[in-house]
């Protein structure tokens, strides 16, 4: 049973208490007791006023429960000084008979009994109210403690993630940058010493891509470490306007159709996802279908509030069905995850002529 239900039960008992003495009322007592019951619903809004109106009913010795219930609410809310003052008033109202001169007609044992009864009547609701108040404060403190513990656990998990990201950044930098750095240096040496122009151009392409890979690796390491505010922006420097350059450097037979208005302002996250989808699809063609013709299209079809990115390739060329490059098996899964971040989806399926199609729809 909750507190409010218990209070309602006490208020109903107070009404029943009035019925038990209904035949002994004088007009003044009836008025005082009626007022005490009438103000009980206001005890939470004006607890002190309710107690003041209920005290005369206690003096008449007809009704005690209204003043006790009001005293309980005061004990739950007021300061210790106010609670003490109200307790003294309730004790006096319960002790002194009406008219006060009747106190002289009582014997000493009767007076002691009256003092004990008045003490219990005044102290009971005060103690109960203070207990409820302490319980509520304890519950609030426990809730605050639980919230603090949850926040500490969350902060600890974030610290663990930060430590793991720092470890991944170190491993990535130490392993990948070592090998890519050697490729960049060696290709630079070969480019400087090679006399054949065509071969020197090929070597220069290798050097440029290795240098660019080192730059992107540096930006990604900065993101993983979380210490470089500009690194995250640098990693996202992938725009739809850069697609022609990407396809030109892919060493594939690529046709590009960009059916969007030039100069259109796109969400940077959307552009980055579209760029990476094309990049990964071209990378898969190099791995699994070298020499195959590729068609890249980026458009916004009529009636579709979405950017559609599609990369289709034919069957592998004369070089065979694979380039010997390692495949981790995470490319298509990564594309689907990227598209899901902006609310889109990716469909990848083989075509009837032995090729493959990657189609992504990214909502605008």
mmCIF file of C-alpha atoms in Angstrom:
data_model
loop_
_atom_site.group_PDB
_atom_site.id
_atom_site.type_symbol
_atom_site.label_atom_id
_atom_site.label_comp_id
_atom_site.label_asym_id
_atom_site.label_seq_id
_atom_site.Cartn_x
_atom_site.Cartn_y
_atom_site.Cartn_z
ATOM 1 C CA UNK A 1 0.000 0.000 0.000
ATOM 2 C CA UNK A 2 1.449 3.379 -0.975
ATOM 3 C CA UNK A 3 1.433 6.525 1.117
ATOM 4 C CA UNK A 4 -1.427 8.288 -0.653
ATOM 5 C CA UNK A 5 -3.714 5.253 -0.318
ATOM 6 C CA UNK A 6 -2.968 5.044 3.387
ATOM 7 C CA UNK A 7 -3.744 8.745 3.822
ATOM 8 C CA UNK A 8 -7.080 8.329 2.040
ATOM 9 C CA UNK A 9 -7.902 5.459 4.373
ATOM 10 C CA UNK A 10 -7.160 7.636 7.416
ATOM 11 C CA UNK A 11 -9.347 10.417 5.996
ATOM 12 C CA UNK A 12 -12.230 7.938 5.611
ATOM 13 C CA UNK A 13 -11.693 6.788 9.206
ATOM 14 C CA UNK A 14 -11.921 10.426 10.288
ATOM 15 C CA UNK A 15 -15.337 10.652 8.628
ATOM 16 C CA UNK A 16 -16.351 7.437 10.356
ATOM 17 C CA UNK A 17 -15.089 8.882 13.636
ATOM 18 C CA UNK A 18 -17.466 11.803 13.158
ATOM 19 C CA UNK A 19 -20.397 9.416 12.731
ATOM 20 C CA UNK A 20 -19.648 7.691 16.028
ATOM 21 C CA UNK A 21 -20.193 10.931 17.963
ATOM 22 C CA UNK A 22 -22.894 12.440 15.772
ATOM 23 C CA UNK A 23 -25.526 12.332 18.502
ATOM 24 C CA UNK A 24 -23.490 14.377 21.002
ATOM 25 C CA UNK A 25 -22.739 17.438 18.851
ATOM 26 C CA UNK A 26 -23.568 20.946 19.839
ATOM 27 C CA UNK A 27 -23.850 23.509 17.000
ATOM 28 C CA UNK A 28 -20.345 24.893 17.577
ATOM 29 C CA UNK A 29 -18.779 21.432 17.746
ATOM 30 C CA UNK A 30 -20.566 20.385 14.555
ATOM 31 C CA UNK A 31 -19.258 23.475 12.751
ATOM 32 C CA UNK A 32 -15.662 22.990 13.967
ATOM 33 C CA UNK A 33 -15.572 19.291 13.072
ATOM 34 C CA UNK A 34 -17.172 19.847 9.680
ATOM 35 C CA UNK A 35 -14.516 22.448 8.843
ATOM 36 C CA UNK A 36 -11.744 20.044 9.931
ATOM 37 C CA UNK A 37 -13.005 17.354 7.576
ATOM 38 C CA UNK A 38 -13.628 19.818 4.756
ATOM 39 C CA UNK A 39 -10.021 21.068 4.682
ATOM 40 C CA UNK A 40 -8.401 17.613 4.715
ATOM 41 C CA UNK A 41 -8.183 17.393 0.884
ATOM 42 C CA UNK A 42 -6.030 20.562 1.002
ATOM 43 C CA UNK A 43 -3.456 19.136 3.412
ATOM 44 C CA UNK A 44 -0.750 18.681 0.751
ATOM 45 C CA UNK A 45 -1.163 22.157 -0.705
ATOM 46 C CA UNK A 46 -1.501 24.039 2.622
ATOM 47 C CA UNK A 47 -0.397 21.687 5.408
ATOM 48 C CA UNK A 48 0.000 24.390 8.083
ATOM 49 C CA UNK A 49 -3.388 25.928 7.302
ATOM 50 C CA UNK A 50 -5.045 22.521 7.376
ATOM 51 C CA UNK A 51 -3.505 21.799 10.774
ATOM 52 C CA UNK A 52 -4.664 25.177 12.119
ATOM 53 C CA UNK A 53 -8.264 24.489 11.044
ATOM 54 C CA UNK A 54 -8.178 20.901 12.396
ATOM 55 C CA UNK A 55 -6.820 21.764 15.854
ATOM 56 C CA UNK A 56 -10.133 23.124 17.237
ATOM 57 C CA UNK A 57 -11.768 19.792 16.393
ATOM 58 C CA UNK A 58 -9.187 18.115 18.638
ATOM 59 C CA UNK A 59 -9.965 20.568 21.454
ATOM 60 C CA UNK A 60 -13.634 19.566 21.304
ATOM 61 C CA UNK A 61 -12.500 15.919 21.828
ATOM 62 C CA UNK A 62 -14.845 14.841 19.019
ATOM 63 C CA UNK A 63 -12.265 14.369 16.233
ATOM 64 C CA UNK A 64 -8.562 13.607 16.604
ATOM 65 C CA UNK A 65 -7.658 12.010 13.238
ATOM 66 C CA UNK A 66 -7.877 15.196 11.063
ATOM 67 C CA UNK A 67 -5.272 17.007 13.181
ATOM 68 C CA UNK A 68 -3.058 13.886 13.314
ATOM 69 C CA UNK A 69 -3.211 13.486 9.521
ATOM 70 C CA UNK A 70 -2.367 17.166 9.007
ATOM 71 C CA UNK A 71 0.511 16.856 11.501
ATOM 72 C CA UNK A 72 1.828 13.874 9.555
ATOM 73 C CA UNK A 73 1.975 15.930 6.348
ATOM 74 C CA UNK A 74 3.687 18.810 8.184
ATOM 75 C CA UNK A 75 6.318 16.377 9.536
ATOM 76 C CA UNK A 76 6.944 15.117 6.024
ATOM 77 C CA UNK A 77 7.658 18.595 4.635
ATOM 78 C CA UNK A 78 8.399 21.311 7.214
ATOM 79 C CA UNK A 79 11.596 22.298 8.981
ATOM 80 C CA UNK A 80 12.420 20.882 12.434
ATOM 81 C CA UNK A 81 11.514 24.193 14.123
ATOM 82 C CA UNK A 82 8.084 24.311 12.483
ATOM 83 C CA UNK A 83 7.491 20.635 13.269
ATOM 84 C CA UNK A 84 8.336 21.253 16.943
ATOM 85 C CA UNK A 85 6.007 24.238 17.200
ATOM 86 C CA UNK A 86 3.132 22.415 15.531
ATOM 87 C CA UNK A 87 3.744 19.393 17.770
ATOM 88 C CA UNK A 88 3.443 21.581 20.874
ATOM 89 C CA UNK A 89 0.167 23.045 19.599
ATOM 90 C CA UNK A 90 -1.245 19.604 18.869
ATOM 91 C CA UNK A 91 -0.126 18.351 22.290
ATOM 92 C CA UNK A 92 -1.860 21.306 23.974
ATOM 93 C CA UNK A 93 -5.035 20.847 21.926
ATOM 94 C CA UNK A 94 -5.189 17.169 22.877
ATOM 95 C CA UNK A 95 -4.383 17.792 26.541
ATOM 96 C CA UNK A 96 -6.494 20.782 27.512
ATOM 97 C CA UNK A 97 -10.203 20.012 27.750
ATOM 98 C CA UNK A 98 -12.947 22.395 26.747
ATOM 99 C CA UNK A 99 -13.628 24.481 28.666
ATOM 100 C CA UNK A 100 -10.074 24.588 30.108
ATOM 101 C CA UNK A 101 -11.441 24.973 33.665
ATOM 102 C CA UNK A 102 -12.558 21.335 33.467
ATOM 103 C CA UNK A 103 -8.911 20.313 33.851
ATOM 104 C CA UNK A 104 -9.185 21.205 37.571
ATOM 105 C CA UNK A 105 -11.857 18.569 38.065
ATOM 106 C CA UNK A 106 -9.531 15.715 37.078
ATOM 107 C CA UNK A 107 -7.445 13.745 39.529
ATOM 108 C CA UNK A 108 -3.688 13.390 39.258
ATOM 109 C CA UNK A 109 -3.824 9.909 37.656
ATOM 110 C CA UNK A 110 -6.349 11.195 35.146
ATOM 111 C CA UNK A 111 -4.128 14.159 34.316
ATOM 112 C CA UNK A 112 -1.141 11.836 33.825
ATOM 113 C CA UNK A 113 -3.223 9.637 31.573
ATOM 114 C CA UNK A 114 -4.281 12.692 29.599
ATOM 115 C CA UNK A 115 -0.637 13.790 29.258
ATOM 116 C CA UNK A 116 0.353 10.342 27.999
ATOM 117 C CA UNK A 117 -2.500 10.280 25.495
ATOM 118 C CA UNK A 118 -1.728 13.787 24.247
ATOM 119 C CA UNK A 119 1.953 12.894 23.930
ATOM 120 C CA UNK A 120 1.175 9.794 21.875
ATOM 121 C CA UNK A 121 -1.335 11.693 19.754
ATOM 122 C CA UNK A 122 1.198 14.428 18.910
ATOM 123 C CA UNK A 123 4.400 12.365 18.721
ATOM 124 C CA UNK A 124 2.896 9.498 16.702
ATOM 125 C CA UNK A 125 2.235 11.408 13.456
ATOM 126 C CA UNK A 126 5.510 13.361 13.860
ATOM 127 C CA UNK A 127 7.599 10.205 14.161
ATOM 128 C CA UNK A 128 5.736 8.510 11.322
ATOM 129 C CA UNK A 129 6.099 11.590 9.105
ATOM 130 C CA UNK A 130 9.825 11.826 9.823
ATOM 131 C CA UNK A 131 10.215 8.121 9.005
ATOM 132 C CA UNK A 132 8.423 8.572 5.671
ATOM 133 C CA UNK A 133 10.496 11.670 4.976
ATOM 134 C CA UNK A 134 13.728 9.808 5.736
ATOM 135 C CA UNK A 135 12.628 6.906 3.545
ATOM 136 C CA UNK A 136 11.900 9.268 0.632
ATOM 137 C CA UNK A 137 15.246 11.011 1.041
ATOM 138 C CA UNK A 138 17.007 7.652 1.174
ATOM 139 C CA UNK A 139 15.203 6.500 -1.963
ATOM 140 C CA UNK A 140 16.232 9.680 -3.798
ATOM 141 C CA UNK A 141 19.824 9.284 -2.653
ATOM 142 C CA UNK A 142 19.868 5.658 -3.751
ATOM 143 C CA UNK A 143 18.496 6.713 -7.145
ATOM 144 C CA UNK A 144 21.219 9.367 -7.395
ATOM 145 C CA UNK A 145 23.810 6.797 -6.376
ATOM 146 C CA UNK A 146 22.552 4.347 -8.998
ATOM 147 C CA UNK A 147 22.646 7.086 -11.641
ATOM 148 C CA UNK A 148 26.183 8.000 -10.560
ATOM 149 C CA UNK A 149 27.273 4.365 -10.758
ATOM 150 C CA UNK A 150 25.721 4.023 -14.212
ATOM 151 C CA UNK A 151 27.561 7.141 -15.327
ATOM 152 C CA UNK A 152 30.831 5.815 -13.868
ATOM 153 C CA UNK A 153 30.361 2.533 -15.711
ATOM 154 C CA UNK A 154 29.641 4.438 -18.913
ATOM 155 C CA UNK A 155 32.737 6.607 -18.429
ATOM 156 C CA UNK A 156 34.834 3.526 -17.736
ATOM 157 C CA UNK A 157 33.548 1.876 -20.915
ATOM 158 C CA UNK A 158 34.418 5.050 -22.829
ATOM 159 C CA UNK A 159 37.900 5.022 -21.329
ATOM 160 C CA UNK A 160 38.265 1.377 -22.345
ATOM 161 C CA UNK A 161 37.170 2.246 -25.886
ATOM 162 C CA UNK A 162 39.654 5.123 -25.964
ATOM 163 C CA UNK A 163 42.464 2.850 -24.814
ATOM 164 C CA UNK A 164 41.554 0.243 -27.406
ATOM 165 C CA UNK A 165 41.380 2.843 -30.152
ATOM 166 C CA UNK A 166 44.799 4.146 -29.129
ATOM 167 C CA UNK A 167 46.170 0.592 -29.280
ATOM 168 C CA UNK A 168 44.653 0.041 -32.710
ATOM 169 C CA UNK A 169 46.109 3.349 -33.860
ATOM 170 C CA UNK A 170 49.583 2.313 -32.720
ATOM 171 C CA UNK A 171 49.326 -1.092 -34.374
ATOM 172 C CA UNK A 172 47.993 0.383 -37.590
ATOM 173 C CA UNK A 173 50.693 3.014 -37.703
ATOM 174 C CA UNK A 174 53.527 0.609 -36.869
ATOM 175 C CA UNK A 175 52.550 -2.140 -39.319
ATOM 176 C CA UNK A 176 50.864 -0.503 -42.300
ATOM 177 C CA UNK A 177 52.958 2.652 -42.433
ATOM 178 C CA UNK A 178 56.157 0.566 -42.375
ATOM 179 C CA UNK A 179 55.270 -1.391 -45.499
ATOM 180 C CA UNK A 180 53.600 1.471 -47.370
ATOM 181 C CA UNK A 181 56.526 3.748 -46.486
ATOM 182 C CA UNK A 182 58.973 1.285 -48.018
ATOM 183 C CA UNK A 183 56.834 1.159 -51.167
ATOM 184 C CA UNK A 184 56.799 4.955 -51.389
ATOM 185 C CA UNK A 185 60.561 5.271 -50.902
ATOM 186 C CA UNK A 186 61.479 2.469 -53.273
ATOM 187 C CA UNK A 187 59.109 3.685 -55.979
ATOM 188 C CA UNK A 188 60.572 7.168 -55.617
ATOM 189 C CA UNK A 189 64.074 5.777 -56.136
ATOM 190 C CA UNK A 190 62.961 3.719 -59.130
ATOM 191 C CA UNK A 191 61.193 6.718 -60.659
ATOM 192 C CA UNK A 192 64.347 8.783 -60.380
ATOM 193 C CA UNK A 193 66.563 6.126 -61.962
ATOM 194 C CA UNK A 194 64.215 4.679 -64.590
ATOM 195 C CA UNK A 195 64.999 5.863 -68.139
ATOM 196 C CA UNK A 196 61.921 4.447 -69.870
ATOM 197 C CA UNK A 197 59.136 7.077 -69.826
ATOM 198 C CA UNK A 198 56.185 4.662 -69.733
ATOM 199 C CA UNK A 199 57.624 2.615 -66.919
ATOM 200 C CA UNK A 200 58.582 5.756 -65.022
ATOM 201 C CA UNK A 201 54.950 6.947 -65.294
ATOM 202 C CA UNK A 202 53.706 3.645 -63.883
ATOM 203 C CA UNK A 203 56.191 3.837 -61.040
ATOM 204 C CA UNK A 204 55.122 7.412 -60.354
ATOM 205 C CA UNK A 205 51.514 6.240 -60.048
ATOM 206 C CA UNK A 206 52.614 3.672 -57.457
ATOM 207 C CA UNK A 207 54.494 6.342 -55.543
ATOM 208 C CA UNK A 208 51.576 8.778 -55.582
ATOM 209 C CA UNK A 209 49.139 6.153 -54.320
ATOM 210 C CA UNK A 210 51.479 5.024 -51.555
ATOM 211 C CA UNK A 211 52.017 8.626 -50.418
ATOM 212 C CA UNK A 212 48.262 9.215 -50.467
ATOM 213 C CA UNK A 213 47.729 6.003 -48.480
ATOM 214 C CA UNK A 214 50.183 7.259 -45.860
ATOM 215 C CA UNK A 215 48.324 10.575 -45.638
ATOM 216 C CA UNK A 216 44.954 8.862 -45.156
ATOM 217 C CA UNK A 217 46.520 6.491 -42.650
ATOM 218 C CA UNK A 218 47.843 9.458 -40.680
ATOM 219 C CA UNK A 219 44.382 11.041 -40.641
ATOM 220 C CA UNK A 220 42.757 7.772 -39.583
ATOM 221 C CA UNK A 221 45.263 7.301 -36.777
ATOM 222 C CA UNK A 222 44.418 10.800 -35.577
ATOM 223 C CA UNK A 223 40.732 9.868 -35.499
ATOM 224 C CA UNK A 224 41.400 6.652 -33.582
ATOM 225 C CA UNK A 225 43.528 8.464 -31.050
ATOM 226 C CA UNK A 226 40.898 11.170 -30.712
ATOM 227 C CA UNK A 227 43.577 13.834 -30.245
ATOM 228 C CA UNK A 228 43.462 15.576 -33.609
ATOM 229 C CA UNK A 229 40.293 17.620 -34.135
ATOM 230 C CA UNK A 230 41.076 18.204 -37.788
ATOM 231 C CA UNK A 231 41.824 14.575 -38.527
ATOM 232 C CA UNK A 232 38.192 13.538 -38.617
ATOM 233 C CA UNK A 233 37.415 16.228 -41.165
ATOM 234 C CA UNK A 234 40.423 15.188 -43.207
ATOM 235 C CA UNK A 235 39.268 11.580 -43.366
ATOM 236 C CA UNK A 236 35.927 12.739 -44.711
ATOM 237 C CA UNK A 237 37.439 14.713 -47.606
ATOM 238 C CA UNK A 238 35.690 12.555 -50.168
ATOM 239 C CA UNK A 239 33.299 14.354 -52.504
ATOM 240 C CA UNK A 240 31.247 13.393 -55.511
ATOM 241 C CA UNK A 241 33.298 15.873 -57.514
ATOM 242 C CA UNK A 242 36.343 13.652 -56.895
ATOM 243 C CA UNK A 243 34.792 10.605 -58.570
ATOM 244 C CA UNK A 244 36.239 11.279 -62.046
ATOM 245 C CA UNK A 245 39.726 11.404 -60.555
ATOM 246 C CA UNK A 246 39.086 8.207 -58.609
ATOM 247 C CA UNK A 247 37.951 6.312 -61.708
ATOM 248 C CA UNK A 248 40.799 7.679 -63.805
ATOM 249 C CA UNK A 249 43.361 6.362 -61.314
ATOM 250 C CA UNK A 250 41.685 2.968 -60.911
ATOM 251 C CA UNK A 251 43.597 1.328 -63.802
ATOM 252 C CA UNK A 252 40.259 -0.022 -65.062
ATOM 253 C CA UNK A 253 38.117 0.547 -68.126
ATOM 254 C CA UNK A 254 35.549 2.756 -66.403
ATOM 255 C CA UNK A 255 32.699 4.760 -67.804
ATOM 256 C CA UNK A 256 31.272 7.427 -65.503
ATOM 257 C CA UNK A 257 27.821 8.993 -65.603
ATOM 258 C CA UNK A 258 27.055 11.588 -62.946
ATOM 259 C CA UNK A 259 23.458 12.646 -63.383
ATOM 260 C CA UNK A 260 23.286 15.266 -60.640
ATOM 261 C CA UNK A 261 23.300 19.009 -61.046
ATOM 262 C CA UNK A 262 26.802 20.498 -60.805
ATOM 263 C CA UNK A 263 27.420 22.574 -57.720
ATOM 264 C CA UNK A 264 24.694 20.827 -55.741
ATOM 265 C CA UNK A 265 25.218 21.186 -52.000
ATOM 266 C CA UNK A 266 25.248 17.712 -50.467
ATOM 267 C CA UNK A 267 25.562 16.493 -46.925
ATOM 268 C CA UNK A 268 29.315 15.747 -46.424
ATOM 269 C CA UNK A 269 28.478 12.416 -44.770
ATOM 270 C CA UNK A 270 26.328 11.446 -47.761
ATOM 271 C CA UNK A 271 29.071 12.379 -50.219
ATOM 272 C CA UNK A 272 31.640 10.408 -48.226
ATOM 273 C CA UNK A 273 29.441 7.293 -48.236
ATOM 274 C CA UNK A 274 28.807 7.553 -51.991
ATOM 275 C CA UNK A 275 32.515 8.037 -52.698
ATOM 276 C CA UNK A 276 33.539 5.074 -50.540
ATOM 277 C CA UNK A 277 30.952 2.833 -52.168
ATOM 278 C CA UNK A 278 32.389 3.562 -55.612
ATOM 279 C CA UNK A 279 35.940 3.179 -54.297
ATOM 280 C CA UNK A 280 35.280 -0.210 -52.703
ATOM 281 C CA UNK A 281 33.336 -1.464 -55.718
ATOM 282 C CA UNK A 282 36.226 -0.567 -58.049
ATOM 283 C CA UNK A 283 38.640 -2.236 -55.658
ATOM 284 C CA UNK A 284 36.538 -5.427 -55.802
ATOM 285 C CA UNK A 285 36.608 -5.329 -59.604
ATOM 286 C CA UNK A 286 40.414 -5.135 -59.529
ATOM 287 C CA UNK A 287 40.533 -8.122 -57.192
ATOM 288 C CA UNK A 288 37.929 -10.403 -58.726
ATOM 289 C CA UNK A 289 37.388 -9.277 -62.313
ATOM 290 C CA UNK A 290 40.535 -7.555 -63.635
ATOM 291 C CA UNK A 291 40.137 -6.291 -67.169
ATOM 292 C CA UNK A 292 36.329 -6.190 -66.984
ATOM 293 C CA UNK A 293 34.570 -3.049 -68.258
ATOM 294 C CA UNK A 294 32.972 -1.006 -65.487
ATOM 295 C CA UNK A 295 30.135 1.496 -65.534
ATOM 296 C CA UNK A 296 29.700 3.956 -62.648
ATOM 297 C CA UNK A 297 26.518 5.995 -62.379
ATOM 298 C CA UNK A 298 25.462 8.515 -59.761
ATOM 299 C CA UNK A 299 22.014 10.027 -60.192
ATOM 300 C CA UNK A 300 18.800 11.102 -58.508
ATOM 301 C CA UNK A 301 15.918 9.380 -60.366
ATOM 302 C CA UNK A 302 12.653 11.226 -60.804
ATOM 303 C CA UNK A 303 10.187 10.369 -58.071
ATOM 304 C CA UNK A 304 12.941 9.117 -55.746
ATOM 305 C CA UNK A 305 14.095 11.285 -52.885
ATOM 306 C CA UNK A 306 17.407 9.471 -52.853
ATOM 307 C CA UNK A 307 20.866 9.448 -54.378
ATOM 308 C CA UNK A 308 21.394 6.235 -56.356
ATOM 309 C CA UNK A 309 24.971 4.980 -56.769
ATOM 310 C CA UNK A 310 25.505 1.998 -59.036
ATOM 311 C CA UNK A 311 28.731 0.267 -60.080
ATOM 312 C CA UNK A 312 28.399 -2.544 -62.626
ATOM 313 C CA UNK A 313 31.115 -4.622 -64.233
ATOM 314 C CA UNK A 314 31.116 -7.260 -66.923
ATOM 315 C CA UNK A 315 32.771 -10.687 -66.743
ATOM 316 C CA UNK A 316 36.525 -10.852 -66.064
ATOM 317 C CA UNK A 317 38.848 -10.099 -68.957
ATOM 318 C CA UNK A 318 41.557 -12.246 -70.461
ATOM 319 C CA UNK A 319 43.702 -11.862 -67.321
ATOM 320 C CA UNK A 320 41.539 -14.376 -65.479
ATOM 321 C CA UNK A 321 39.139 -14.329 -62.600
ATOM 322 C CA UNK A 322 41.376 -12.842 -59.959
ATOM 323 C CA UNK A 323 44.312 -10.539 -59.499
ATOM 324 C CA UNK A 324 45.949 -12.344 -56.591
ATOM 325 C CA UNK A 325 45.224 -9.451 -54.237
ATOM 326 C CA UNK A 326 44.193 -10.479 -50.706
ATOM 327 C CA UNK A 327 40.473 -10.217 -49.958
ATOM 328 C CA UNK A 328 39.328 -9.902 -46.375
ATOM 329 C CA UNK A 329 35.662 -10.576 -47.092
ATOM 330 C CA UNK A 330 34.545 -7.419 -45.300
ATOM 331 C CA UNK A 331 34.104 -5.063 -48.269
ATOM 332 C CA UNK A 332 30.398 -5.540 -48.983
ATOM 333 C CA UNK A 333 29.562 -5.774 -45.280
ATOM 334 C CA UNK A 334 31.385 -2.499 -44.739
ATOM 335 C CA UNK A 335 29.454 -0.864 -47.585
ATOM 336 C CA UNK A 336 26.148 -1.929 -46.068
ATOM 337 C CA UNK A 337 27.221 -0.529 -42.705
ATOM 338 C CA UNK A 338 28.261 2.782 -44.280
ATOM 339 C CA UNK A 339 24.951 3.099 -46.105
ATOM 340 C CA UNK A 340 22.986 2.266 -42.949
ATOM 341 C CA UNK A 341 24.681 5.165 -41.153
ATOM 342 C CA UNK A 342 22.892 7.634 -43.460
ATOM 343 C CA UNK A 343 19.654 5.626 -43.608
ATOM 344 C CA UNK A 344 20.340 3.920 -46.945
ATOM 345 C CA UNK A 345 20.869 0.379 -48.136
ATOM 346 C CA UNK A 346 23.112 -1.530 -50.547
ATOM 347 C CA UNK A 347 22.219 -4.401 -52.881
ATOM 348 C CA UNK A 348 25.023 -6.482 -54.420
ATOM 349 C CA UNK A 349 24.273 -9.275 -56.865
ATOM 350 C CA UNK A 350 25.780 -11.067 -59.882
ATOM 351 C CA UNK A 351 24.454 -10.288 -63.347
ATOM 352 C CA UNK A 352 23.266 -12.671 -66.043
ATOM 353 C CA UNK A 353 26.401 -12.127 -68.198
ATOM 354 C CA UNK A 354 28.785 -13.149 -65.403
ATOM 355 C CA UNK A 355 29.422 -9.673 -64.057
ATOM 356 C CA UNK A 356 28.484 -8.019 -60.814
ATOM 357 C CA UNK A 357 26.434 -4.992 -59.713
ATOM 358 C CA UNK A 358 26.574 -2.927 -56.555
ATOM 359 C CA UNK A 359 23.626 -0.560 -56.129
ATOM 360 C CA UNK A 360 23.129 1.806 -53.210
ATOM 361 C CA UNK A 361 20.195 4.079 -52.438
ATOM 362 C CA UNK A 362 21.028 6.887 -50.023
ATOM 363 C CA UNK A 363 18.134 9.098 -48.864
ATOM 364 C CA UNK A 364 18.649 12.825 -49.345
#
